[in-house]
Coordinates of C-alpha atoms in Angstrom, one line a residue:
M1 CA 20.4 56.5 220.9
A2 CA 22.3 59.8 219.4
K3 CA 24.8 57.1 218.5
S4 CA 22.9 54.1 217.4
L5 CA 20.9 56.6 214.9
K6 CA 24.2 58.3 213.4
N7 CA 25.1 54.2 212.6
V8 CA 21.3 53.4 210.5
V9 CA 21.8 57.0 208.7
S10 CA 25.7 56.2 207.4
I11 CA 24.4 52.6 205.9
L12 CA 21.3 54.0 204.2
L13 CA 24.1 57.2 203.2
L14 CA 26.2 53.4 202.0
L15 CA 23.6 51.8 200.9
F16 CA 22.6 54.8 197.9
L17 CA 26.0 55.2 197.0
A18 CA 27.6 52.1 196.2
P19 CA 25.7 51.9 193.3
I20 CA 27.3 55.2 191.3
I21 CA 31.1 53.5 193.1
I22 CA 30.8 50.7 191.3
A23 CA 29.3 52.8 187.7
T24 CA 32.4 54.7 187.1
V25 CA 35.5 52.2 188.5
Q26 CA 33.4 50.0 185.2
T27 CA 33.9 53.5 183.0
P28 CA 37.3 53.1 180.8
L29 CA 39.7 55.9 182.1
F30 CA 40.1 56.9 178.3
P31 CA 37.1 56.6 176.3
Q32 CA 38.4 56.4 173.4
Q33 CA 40.2 53.0 173.8
K34 CA 36.2 52.0 173.4
Q35 CA 36.5 53.8 168.7
Q36 CA 39.8 52.4 168.7
T37 CA 38.8 48.9 168.9
A38 CA 35.5 49.6 167.0
T39 CA 38.2 51.0 163.7
K40 CA 39.8 46.6 164.0
E41 CA 37.3 44.7 164.2
V42 CA 36.2 46.4 160.9
T43 CA 39.1 46.0 159.3
P44 CA 38.8 44.0 156.0
K45 CA 41.2 40.6 156.4
E46 CA 44.0 41.0 154.4
E47 CA 43.7 37.3 152.9
S48 CA 40.0 39.2 151.2
T49 CA 42.4 41.8 149.1
T50 CA 44.8 38.8 148.2
A51 CA 42.8 37.3 146.3
V52 CA 41.4 40.2 144.3
V53 CA 44.9 40.6 143.6
Y54 CA 45.5 37.4 141.6
A55 CA 42.0 37.4 140.2
A56 CA 43.6 40.4 138.2
Q57 CA 46.4 38.8 137.7
L58 CA 45.7 35.8 135.8
E59 CA 43.3 38.4 134.2
T60 CA 46.6 40.3 132.7
K61 CA 48.2 37.0 131.4
T62 CA 45.3 35.8 129.1
A63 CA 46.7 36.7 125.7
A64 CA 45.0 37.3 123.2
P65 CA 44.4 35.2 120.4
E66 CA 47.2 36.3 116.8
I67 CA 45.7 38.0 113.9
L68 CA 47.1 37.1 110.4
E69 CA 47.9 39.1 107.8
P70 CA 46.5 37.5 104.2
K71 CA 48.5 36.8 101.9
K72 CA 48.4 39.2 99.1
A73 CA 48.7 37.9 95.0
F74 CA 48.9 40.5 91.7
V75 CA 47.8 38.2 88.2
Y76 CA 47.6 39.3 85.2
F77 CA 47.5 38.1 81.6
T78 CA 50.0 39.0 79.2
H79 CA 48.4 37.0 76.6
S80 CA 44.3 38.0 77.0
Q81 CA 42.9 36.4 74.2
E82 CA 44.5 33.3 74.7
A83 CA 41.6 31.0 74.7
Y84 CA 39.8 26.8 74.8
K85 CA 39.1 25.3 72.4
P86 CA 35.8 23.2 74.2
I87 CA 34.9 26.4 76.3
L88 CA 34.4 28.7 72.7
A89 CA 32.3 24.9 71.3
A90 CA 30.4 25.2 74.8
K91 CA 29.1 28.4 73.7
G92 CA 28.6 27.9 70.4
E93 CA 31.1 30.0 69.6
K94 CA 33.6 28.7 66.3
I95 CA 36.4 27.2 67.6
A96 CA 40.2 28.4 67.4
T97 CA 42.8 29.3 70.1
Y98 CA 42.3 33.4 70.3
H99 CA 38.9 35.6 71.2
S100 CA 38.3 38.4 72.5
E101 CA 36.3 38.0 74.9
N102 CA 36.0 34.0 76.0
N103 CA 39.4 33.8 77.1
I104 CA 41.8 33.1 79.1
T105 CA 40.3 36.4 81.7
S106 CA 37.5 35.0 81.9
F107 CA 38.5 32.3 84.5
Q108 CA 39.4 36.1 86.7
E109 CA 36.4 35.9 89.1
Q110 CA 36.8 31.8 89.9
I111 CA 40.5 33.0 90.4
T112 CA 39.7 35.5 93.4
A113 CA 37.2 33.1 95.0
Q114 CA 39.6 30.2 95.2
F115 CA 43.0 33.0 96.3
A116 CA 40.1 34.8 99.0
V117 CA 38.6 30.4 100.3
H118 CA 42.6 30.3 101.3
Q119 CA 43.1 33.5 102.7
L120 CA 45.1 35.0 99.4
E121 CA 43.5 38.6 99.0
T122 CA 44.2 39.1 94.9
D123 CA 44.5 42.4 92.9
I124 CA 44.4 41.3 88.9
L125 CA 45.2 43.8 86.6
G126 CA 42.7 42.8 83.3
P127 CA 42.5 43.6 80.0
E128 CA 39.4 46.3 80.4
S129 CA 42.9 47.9 82.6
T130 CA 46.3 47.0 79.9
G131 CA 43.5 47.7 76.5
D132 CA 45.6 46.1 73.2
A133 CA 48.4 45.7 75.9
K134 CA 48.9 41.6 74.9
Q135 CA 52.9 41.2 74.6
Y136 CA 55.7 41.6 77.1
D137 CA 56.9 44.4 76.0
S138 CA 53.4 46.9 75.8
I139 CA 52.0 44.5 79.1
R140 CA 55.0 45.4 81.0
P141 CA 55.0 49.1 81.9
F142 CA 51.0 48.3 83.7
V143 CA 52.8 45.5 85.0
Q144 CA 55.8 47.5 86.8
Q145 CA 53.5 50.4 87.4
A146 CA 50.7 47.9 89.8
I147 CA 53.8 46.1 91.9
G148 CA 55.6 49.7 92.2
Q149 CA 52.6 50.5 94.3
K150 CA 52.1 48.3 96.6
E151 CA 53.5 45.1 98.5
Y152 CA 52.8 41.4 97.2
D153 CA 54.0 38.1 98.2
I154 CA 53.4 36.6 95.0
I155 CA 52.8 37.8 91.2
L156 CA 51.7 35.4 88.3
D157 CA 51.5 36.1 84.8
I158 CA 49.2 33.6 83.8
H159 CA 49.1 31.9 80.2
R160 CA 47.0 29.3 78.9
D161 CA 49.7 26.7 77.3
S162 CA 49.8 25.8 73.2
A163 CA 49.6 22.2 73.9
K164 CA 46.8 19.0 73.3
A165 CA 45.5 17.0 75.8
N166 CA 47.4 14.8 76.2
V167 CA 49.8 16.3 77.9
T168 CA 47.8 18.9 79.3
T169 CA 45.7 16.8 81.3
L170 CA 46.0 14.7 84.7
I171 CA 43.2 12.4 85.5
N172 CA 43.3 11.3 88.9
G173 CA 40.9 8.2 90.0
E174 CA 37.3 10.2 88.4
E175 CA 38.5 14.0 88.5
R176 CA 40.3 15.4 85.4
Y177 CA 42.4 18.0 85.7
A178 CA 44.4 21.5 83.2
K179 CA 47.8 20.5 84.6
F180 CA 50.0 23.3 84.7
I181 CA 54.0 24.3 83.8
F182 CA 56.1 27.0 84.7
V183 CA 58.1 29.0 82.0
I184 CA 61.3 30.4 83.5
G185 CA 62.7 33.0 81.1
R186 CA 66.8 33.1 82.4
E187 CA 68.4 35.6 80.5
H188 CA 68.1 38.2 83.5
P189 CA 70.8 38.3 86.6
N190 CA 68.7 36.8 89.1
Y191 CA 66.8 34.1 87.4
K192 CA 67.3 32.0 89.9
W193 CA 65.2 33.3 92.2
N194 CA 62.0 32.9 90.0
E195 CA 62.7 29.4 89.3
Q196 CA 63.7 28.5 92.7
L197 CA 60.0 29.8 94.0
A198 CA 58.6 27.9 90.4
Q199 CA 60.2 24.9 91.8
N200 CA 58.7 25.2 95.7
L201 CA 55.4 26.1 94.3
S202 CA 55.8 23.1 91.6
D203 CA 55.8 20.0 94.5
Q204 CA 53.2 21.6 96.6
L205 CA 50.9 21.6 93.5
N206 CA 52.8 17.9 93.1
K207 CA 51.7 17.1 96.7
L208 CA 48.2 18.0 97.0
V209 CA 47.6 16.2 93.7
P210 CA 50.1 14.5 92.3
G211 CA 51.2 14.8 88.6
I212 CA 49.1 17.9 88.3
S213 CA 53.0 20.2 87.5
R214 CA 54.8 19.5 84.5
G215 CA 57.5 21.2 86.5
I216 CA 59.2 23.7 84.4
L217 CA 60.2 25.1 81.2
P218 CA 64.2 27.0 81.6
R219 CA 63.9 29.0 78.1
E220 CA 66.9 31.0 76.9
G221 CA 68.8 31.2 73.6
K222 CA 67.8 32.8 69.9
G223 CA 63.8 33.4 68.9
V224 CA 63.0 33.5 72.6
D225 CA 62.4 35.8 75.4
G226 CA 64.1 34.8 77.4
V227 CA 62.9 36.8 80.7
Y228 CA 59.6 37.4 80.2
N229 CA 59.3 40.8 82.5
Q230 CA 61.1 38.0 85.7
D231 CA 63.6 40.5 86.0
L232 CA 61.3 43.2 87.6
S233 CA 61.0 40.2 90.3
K234 CA 61.7 37.7 91.5
I235 CA 58.2 36.3 93.0
L236 CA 57.3 36.7 89.2
L237 CA 56.0 33.4 87.6
N238 CA 55.3 32.8 84.4
V239 CA 52.3 29.6 84.7
E240 CA 50.7 27.5 82.1
L241 CA 47.2 26.5 83.2
G242 CA 45.9 23.7 80.8
G243 CA 46.2 23.6 76.8
I244 CA 43.3 24.3 74.1
D245 CA 42.0 21.3 75.0
N246 CA 40.9 21.8 78.4
N247 CA 37.3 22.1 79.3
E248 CA 36.2 25.2 81.7
Q249 CA 35.2 22.2 84.8
E250 CA 39.0 21.8 84.3
L251 CA 40.0 24.4 84.9
N252 CA 38.0 25.2 87.2
R253 CA 39.5 22.4 89.5
S254 CA 42.9 23.4 89.0
I255 CA 42.5 27.0 89.8
A256 CA 41.3 25.6 93.5
V257 CA 44.3 23.6 94.0
L258 CA 46.3 26.3 92.8
A259 CA 44.9 28.3 95.5
K260 CA 45.5 25.8 98.2
A261 CA 49.1 24.8 97.1
I262 CA 50.4 28.5 97.1
S263 CA 48.9 29.3 100.6
N264 CA 50.3 26.2 101.7
M265 CA 54.2 27.6 100.2
L266 CA 54.1 30.9 101.5
N267 CA 52.5 30.3 105.6
E268 CA 55.2 27.8 105.3
D269 CA 57.3 30.6 104.3
L270 CA 59.9 28.6 102.2
P271 CA 63.2 29.8 101.2
I272 CA 63.8 31.1 98.3

């Protein structure tokens, strides 16, 4: 009887301890293994990092747009009182070829505006700065000072030709233009530079409006200036804008063509 009771107690004790033994066996021997497993689960995937880096590389390779520096022009008028007969007539003035106010310098604003349309920055030396300087020798120091203080891409001494309408006027379709001609003094060592630049600009003008430029008039010898201050710079041109019979519309139209031609020439970087 005692033996049977002992067996029953042993069985009951075994049943009581079994859950504890099973739980102990299932618990990891090294608790830190569970922490390591969790750490591995939250590690970012390698391909996500790669995608971010690639996007950054694409952004870096985007090139900024190129900003071009505008070209710079310097304009002055040696014979600042040269005038046009039709303009004086329209203003009720006495018809003449010279005038103290209504003269070639009246086109300063038009020149500046048209040059600006074609990305040309323009500095103009007007009579308000040069006073009574109306000849090549008297205006020379003013020009010399101006071009010594700033670098320019082209320098224009603009005049009015003394020729009449049949020589200085072009009819192209329904439009009328004042013609150009370039006067080049050959009595200084570097005149070929000025002459080549004048030829380049004349060609550009005629590409835009065939016949608008009469070309180059070389001057040298007895009775002429022969230099025209062009020895001051190889980019200095003496340009005649129309003649005594050209009207305001014809002149304005030609100034617009001149601005476009200069812009084309300078941006093509033609050799001189």
